Coordinates of C-alpha atoms in Angstrom, one line a residue:
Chain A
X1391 CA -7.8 -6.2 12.0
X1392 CA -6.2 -2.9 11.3
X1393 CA -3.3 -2.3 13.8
X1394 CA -2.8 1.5 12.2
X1395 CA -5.5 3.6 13.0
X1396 CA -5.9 7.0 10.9
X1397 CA -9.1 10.1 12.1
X1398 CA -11.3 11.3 10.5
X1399 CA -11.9 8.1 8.7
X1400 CA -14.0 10.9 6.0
X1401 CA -13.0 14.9 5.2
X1402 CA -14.9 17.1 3.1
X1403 CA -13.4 20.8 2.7
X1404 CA -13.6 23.3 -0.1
X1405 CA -10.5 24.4 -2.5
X1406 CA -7.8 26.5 -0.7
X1407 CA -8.3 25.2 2.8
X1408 CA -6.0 23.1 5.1
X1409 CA -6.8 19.6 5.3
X1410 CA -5.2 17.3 8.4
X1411 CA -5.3 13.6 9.4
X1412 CA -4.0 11.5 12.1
X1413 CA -2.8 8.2 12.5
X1414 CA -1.9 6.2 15.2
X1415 CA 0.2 3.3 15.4
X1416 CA 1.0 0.4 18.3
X1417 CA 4.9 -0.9 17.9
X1418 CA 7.7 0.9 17.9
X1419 CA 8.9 1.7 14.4
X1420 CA 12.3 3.0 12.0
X1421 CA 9.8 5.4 9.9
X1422 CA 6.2 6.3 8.8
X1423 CA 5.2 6.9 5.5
X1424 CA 2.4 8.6 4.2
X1425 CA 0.8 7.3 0.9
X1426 CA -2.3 8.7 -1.4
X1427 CA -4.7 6.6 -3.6
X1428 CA -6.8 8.3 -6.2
X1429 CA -9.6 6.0 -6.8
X1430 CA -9.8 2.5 -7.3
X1431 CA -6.1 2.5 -8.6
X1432 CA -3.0 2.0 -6.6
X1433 CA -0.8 4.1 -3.8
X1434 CA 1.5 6.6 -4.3
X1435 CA 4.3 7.2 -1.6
X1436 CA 4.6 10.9 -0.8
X1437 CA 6.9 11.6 2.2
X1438 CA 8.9 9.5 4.9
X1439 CA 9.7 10.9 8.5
X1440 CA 11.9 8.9 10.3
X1441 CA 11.8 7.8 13.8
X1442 CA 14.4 10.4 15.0
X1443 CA 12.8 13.2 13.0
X1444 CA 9.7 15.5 14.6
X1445 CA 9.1 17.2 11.4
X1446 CA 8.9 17.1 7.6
X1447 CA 8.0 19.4 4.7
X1448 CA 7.3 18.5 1.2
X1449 CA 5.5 21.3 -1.3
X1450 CA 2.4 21.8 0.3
X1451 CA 2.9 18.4 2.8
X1452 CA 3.6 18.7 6.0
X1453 CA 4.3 15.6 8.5
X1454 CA 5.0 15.3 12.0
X1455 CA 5.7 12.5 14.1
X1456 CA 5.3 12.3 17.8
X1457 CA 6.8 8.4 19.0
X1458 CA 5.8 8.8 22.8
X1459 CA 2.5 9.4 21.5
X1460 CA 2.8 6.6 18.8
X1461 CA 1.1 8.9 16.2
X1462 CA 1.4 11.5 13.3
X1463 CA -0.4 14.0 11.3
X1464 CA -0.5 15.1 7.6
X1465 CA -1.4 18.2 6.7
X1466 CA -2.1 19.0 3.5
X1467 CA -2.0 23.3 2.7
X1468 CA -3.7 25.1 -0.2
X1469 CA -5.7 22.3 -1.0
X1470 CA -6.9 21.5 -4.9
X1471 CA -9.5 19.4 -6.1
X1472 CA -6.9 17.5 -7.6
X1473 CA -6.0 16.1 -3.8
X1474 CA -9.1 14.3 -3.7
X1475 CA -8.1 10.9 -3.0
X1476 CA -7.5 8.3 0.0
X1477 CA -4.3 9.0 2.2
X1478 CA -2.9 5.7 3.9
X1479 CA 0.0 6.0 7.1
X1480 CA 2.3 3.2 6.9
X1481 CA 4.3 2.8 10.2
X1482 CA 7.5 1.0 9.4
X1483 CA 9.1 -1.2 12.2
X1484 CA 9.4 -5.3 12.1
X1485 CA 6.7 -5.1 9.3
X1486 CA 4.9 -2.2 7.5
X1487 CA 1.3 -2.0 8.7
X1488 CA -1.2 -0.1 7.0
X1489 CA -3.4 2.4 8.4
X1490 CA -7.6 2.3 7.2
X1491 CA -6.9 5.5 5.5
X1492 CA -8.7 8.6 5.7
X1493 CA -10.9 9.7 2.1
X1494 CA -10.6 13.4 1.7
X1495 CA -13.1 15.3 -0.4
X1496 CA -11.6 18.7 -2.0
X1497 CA -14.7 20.4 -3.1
X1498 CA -13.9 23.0 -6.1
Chain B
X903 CA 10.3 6.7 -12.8
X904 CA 10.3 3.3 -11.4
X905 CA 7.1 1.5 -13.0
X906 CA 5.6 -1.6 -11.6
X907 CA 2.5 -2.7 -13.9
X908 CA 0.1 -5.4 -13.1
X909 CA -1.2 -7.4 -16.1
X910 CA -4.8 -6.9 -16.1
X911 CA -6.9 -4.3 -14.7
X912 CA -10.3 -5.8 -14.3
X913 CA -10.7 -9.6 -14.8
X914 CA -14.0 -11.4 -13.9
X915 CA -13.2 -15.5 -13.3
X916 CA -15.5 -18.2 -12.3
X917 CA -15.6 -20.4 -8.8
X918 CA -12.8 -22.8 -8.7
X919 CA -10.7 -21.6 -11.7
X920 CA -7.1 -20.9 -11.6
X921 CA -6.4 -17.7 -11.5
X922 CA -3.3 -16.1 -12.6
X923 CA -2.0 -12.1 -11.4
X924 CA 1.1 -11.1 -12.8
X925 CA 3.5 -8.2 -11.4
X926 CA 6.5 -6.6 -13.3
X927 CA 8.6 -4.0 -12.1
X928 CA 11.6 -2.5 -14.2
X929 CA 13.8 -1.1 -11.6
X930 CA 15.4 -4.3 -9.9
X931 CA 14.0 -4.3 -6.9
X932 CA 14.8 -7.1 -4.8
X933 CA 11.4 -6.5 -2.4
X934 CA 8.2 -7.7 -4.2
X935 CA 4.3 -7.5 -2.4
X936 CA 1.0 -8.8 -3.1
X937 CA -1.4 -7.1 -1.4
X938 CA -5.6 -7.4 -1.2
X939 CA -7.6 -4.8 -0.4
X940 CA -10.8 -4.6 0.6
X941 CA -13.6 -2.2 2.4
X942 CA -13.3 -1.3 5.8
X943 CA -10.4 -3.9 5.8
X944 CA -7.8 -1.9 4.7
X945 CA -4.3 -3.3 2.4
X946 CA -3.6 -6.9 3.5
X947 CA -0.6 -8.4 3.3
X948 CA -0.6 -11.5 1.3
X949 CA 2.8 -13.0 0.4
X950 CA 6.2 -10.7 -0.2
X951 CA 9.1 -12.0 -2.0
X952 CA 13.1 -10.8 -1.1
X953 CA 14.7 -12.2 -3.5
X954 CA 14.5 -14.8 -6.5
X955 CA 12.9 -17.8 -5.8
X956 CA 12.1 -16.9 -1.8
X957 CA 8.8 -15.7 -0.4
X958 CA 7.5 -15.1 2.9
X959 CA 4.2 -16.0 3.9
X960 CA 1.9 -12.4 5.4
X961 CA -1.2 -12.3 7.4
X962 CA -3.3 -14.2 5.0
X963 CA -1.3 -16.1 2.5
X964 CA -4.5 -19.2 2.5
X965 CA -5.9 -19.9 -1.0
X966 CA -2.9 -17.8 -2.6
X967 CA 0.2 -19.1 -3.2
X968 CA 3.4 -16.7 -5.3
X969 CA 6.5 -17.4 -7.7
X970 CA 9.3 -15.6 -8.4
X971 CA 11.0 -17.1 -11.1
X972 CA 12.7 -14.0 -12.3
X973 CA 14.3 -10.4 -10.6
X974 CA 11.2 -8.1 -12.0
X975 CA 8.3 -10.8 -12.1
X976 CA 5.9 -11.6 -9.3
X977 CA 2.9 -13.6 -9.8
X978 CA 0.0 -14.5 -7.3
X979 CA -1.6 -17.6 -7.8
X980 CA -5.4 -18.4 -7.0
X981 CA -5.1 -22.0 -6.8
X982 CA -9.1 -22.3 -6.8
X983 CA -10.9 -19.1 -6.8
X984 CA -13.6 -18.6 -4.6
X985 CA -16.0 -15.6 -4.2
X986 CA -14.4 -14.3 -0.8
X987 CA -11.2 -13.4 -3.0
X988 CA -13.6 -10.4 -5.2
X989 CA -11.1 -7.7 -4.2
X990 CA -8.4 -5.3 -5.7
X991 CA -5.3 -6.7 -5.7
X992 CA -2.1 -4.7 -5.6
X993 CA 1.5 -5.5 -6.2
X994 CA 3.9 -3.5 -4.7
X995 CA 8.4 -3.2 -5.0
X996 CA 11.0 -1.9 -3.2
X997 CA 14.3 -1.7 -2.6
X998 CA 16.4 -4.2 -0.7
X999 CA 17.1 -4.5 2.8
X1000 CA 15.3 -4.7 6.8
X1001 CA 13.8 -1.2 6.4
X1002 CA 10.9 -0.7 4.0
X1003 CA 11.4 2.6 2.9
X1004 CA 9.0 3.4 0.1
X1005 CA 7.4 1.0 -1.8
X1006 CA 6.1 1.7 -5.8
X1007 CA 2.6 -0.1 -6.3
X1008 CA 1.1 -1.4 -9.3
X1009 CA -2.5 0.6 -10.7
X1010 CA -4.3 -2.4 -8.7
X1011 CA -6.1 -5.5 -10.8
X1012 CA -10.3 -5.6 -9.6
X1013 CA -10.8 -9.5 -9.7
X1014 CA -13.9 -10.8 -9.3
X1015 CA -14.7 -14.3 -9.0
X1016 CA -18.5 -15.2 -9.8

């Protein structure tokens, strides 16, 4: 069973709109990590917050991390139909566990 | 760019052949993955390798088994395929140590076993 959980599980927004996920995760953990799959091929990492760290930008990425809560978001800014894919958490502690990912749809 | 390439990307076997997935990666990583994934059940660890001949069972290492003979090479081994193992297999690297901090996957190998 899936011990990450990420919501929406599905997003559909058009070209130039903000897109955000959640995930939340059950054991404590050293970072998260936030990964994207285009389709049917394999993940690519795209930022790391660490368990001391609240916030994290990357280009048009933006993580946050919130360990009482045992969760974090991804935004995604300015969207492109080129972000279409699946985006995976991964929360880091004794073992990396995989979230079920959440398919965004970036409609042009 | 560190590169990890999977041999095939599609393969179709039959029921109860041996079935071979190979993994290379060229930046001498000591961490190596195999990974299964499937709808609605996410990635699934299957077996991960630290170092040269060492491997460390994951949560559903039954009907695979590994080898690391070499630093860059990783292969899974279907010992008998059967038809619950159709699914996209990924390999994944990293660099040494406790903390996984970002791992490099392979483009994924579709098997499906008939």
């Amino acid at each position: 069973s899936q011990q990450g959980e990420e919501d929406p599980q599905a997003l559909s927004i058009q070209e130039g709109e903000n897109a955000t996920m959640n995930c939340s995760y059950k054991t404590s953990i050293n970072n998260l990590q936030w990964y994207r799959q285009n389709s049917g091929r394999g993940l690519v990492h795209l930022i790391l917050i660490r368990s001391n760290e609240r916030e994290k930008h990357s280009g048009r990425l933006r993580v946050t991390l919130d360990t009482s809560k045992k969760s974090s978001s991804l935004l995604i800014t300015a969207s492109r139909a080129a972000d279409t894919a699946s985006y995976f958490c991964v929360s880091a502690g004794n073992k990396l566990t995989f979230g079920g990912g959440t398919r965004v749809l970036v409609k042009p | 760019d560190v590169k990890v390439t999977q041999s095939s990307r599609y393969l179709v076997k039959r029921t109860g052949e041996k079935v071979f997935l190979e993994c290379v990666q060229d930046m001498d990583h000591e961490n190596m993955f195999w990974y299964r994934q499937d709808p609605g059940l996410g990635l699934r660890l299957i077996y991960f390798s630290y170092d040269v001949k060492m491997k460390e069972k994951g949560d559903i290492p039954e009907g695979y088994s590994v080898s690391r003979e070499k630093k860059e090479r990783f292969s899974l081994i279907l010992e008998s395929a059967s038809t619950n193992q159709t699914s996209m297999y990924l390999c994944a690297s990293a660099i040494g140590g406790l903390v996984r901090e970002k791992l490099f996957f392979g483009s994924g190998t579709q098997l499906s076993v008939l």
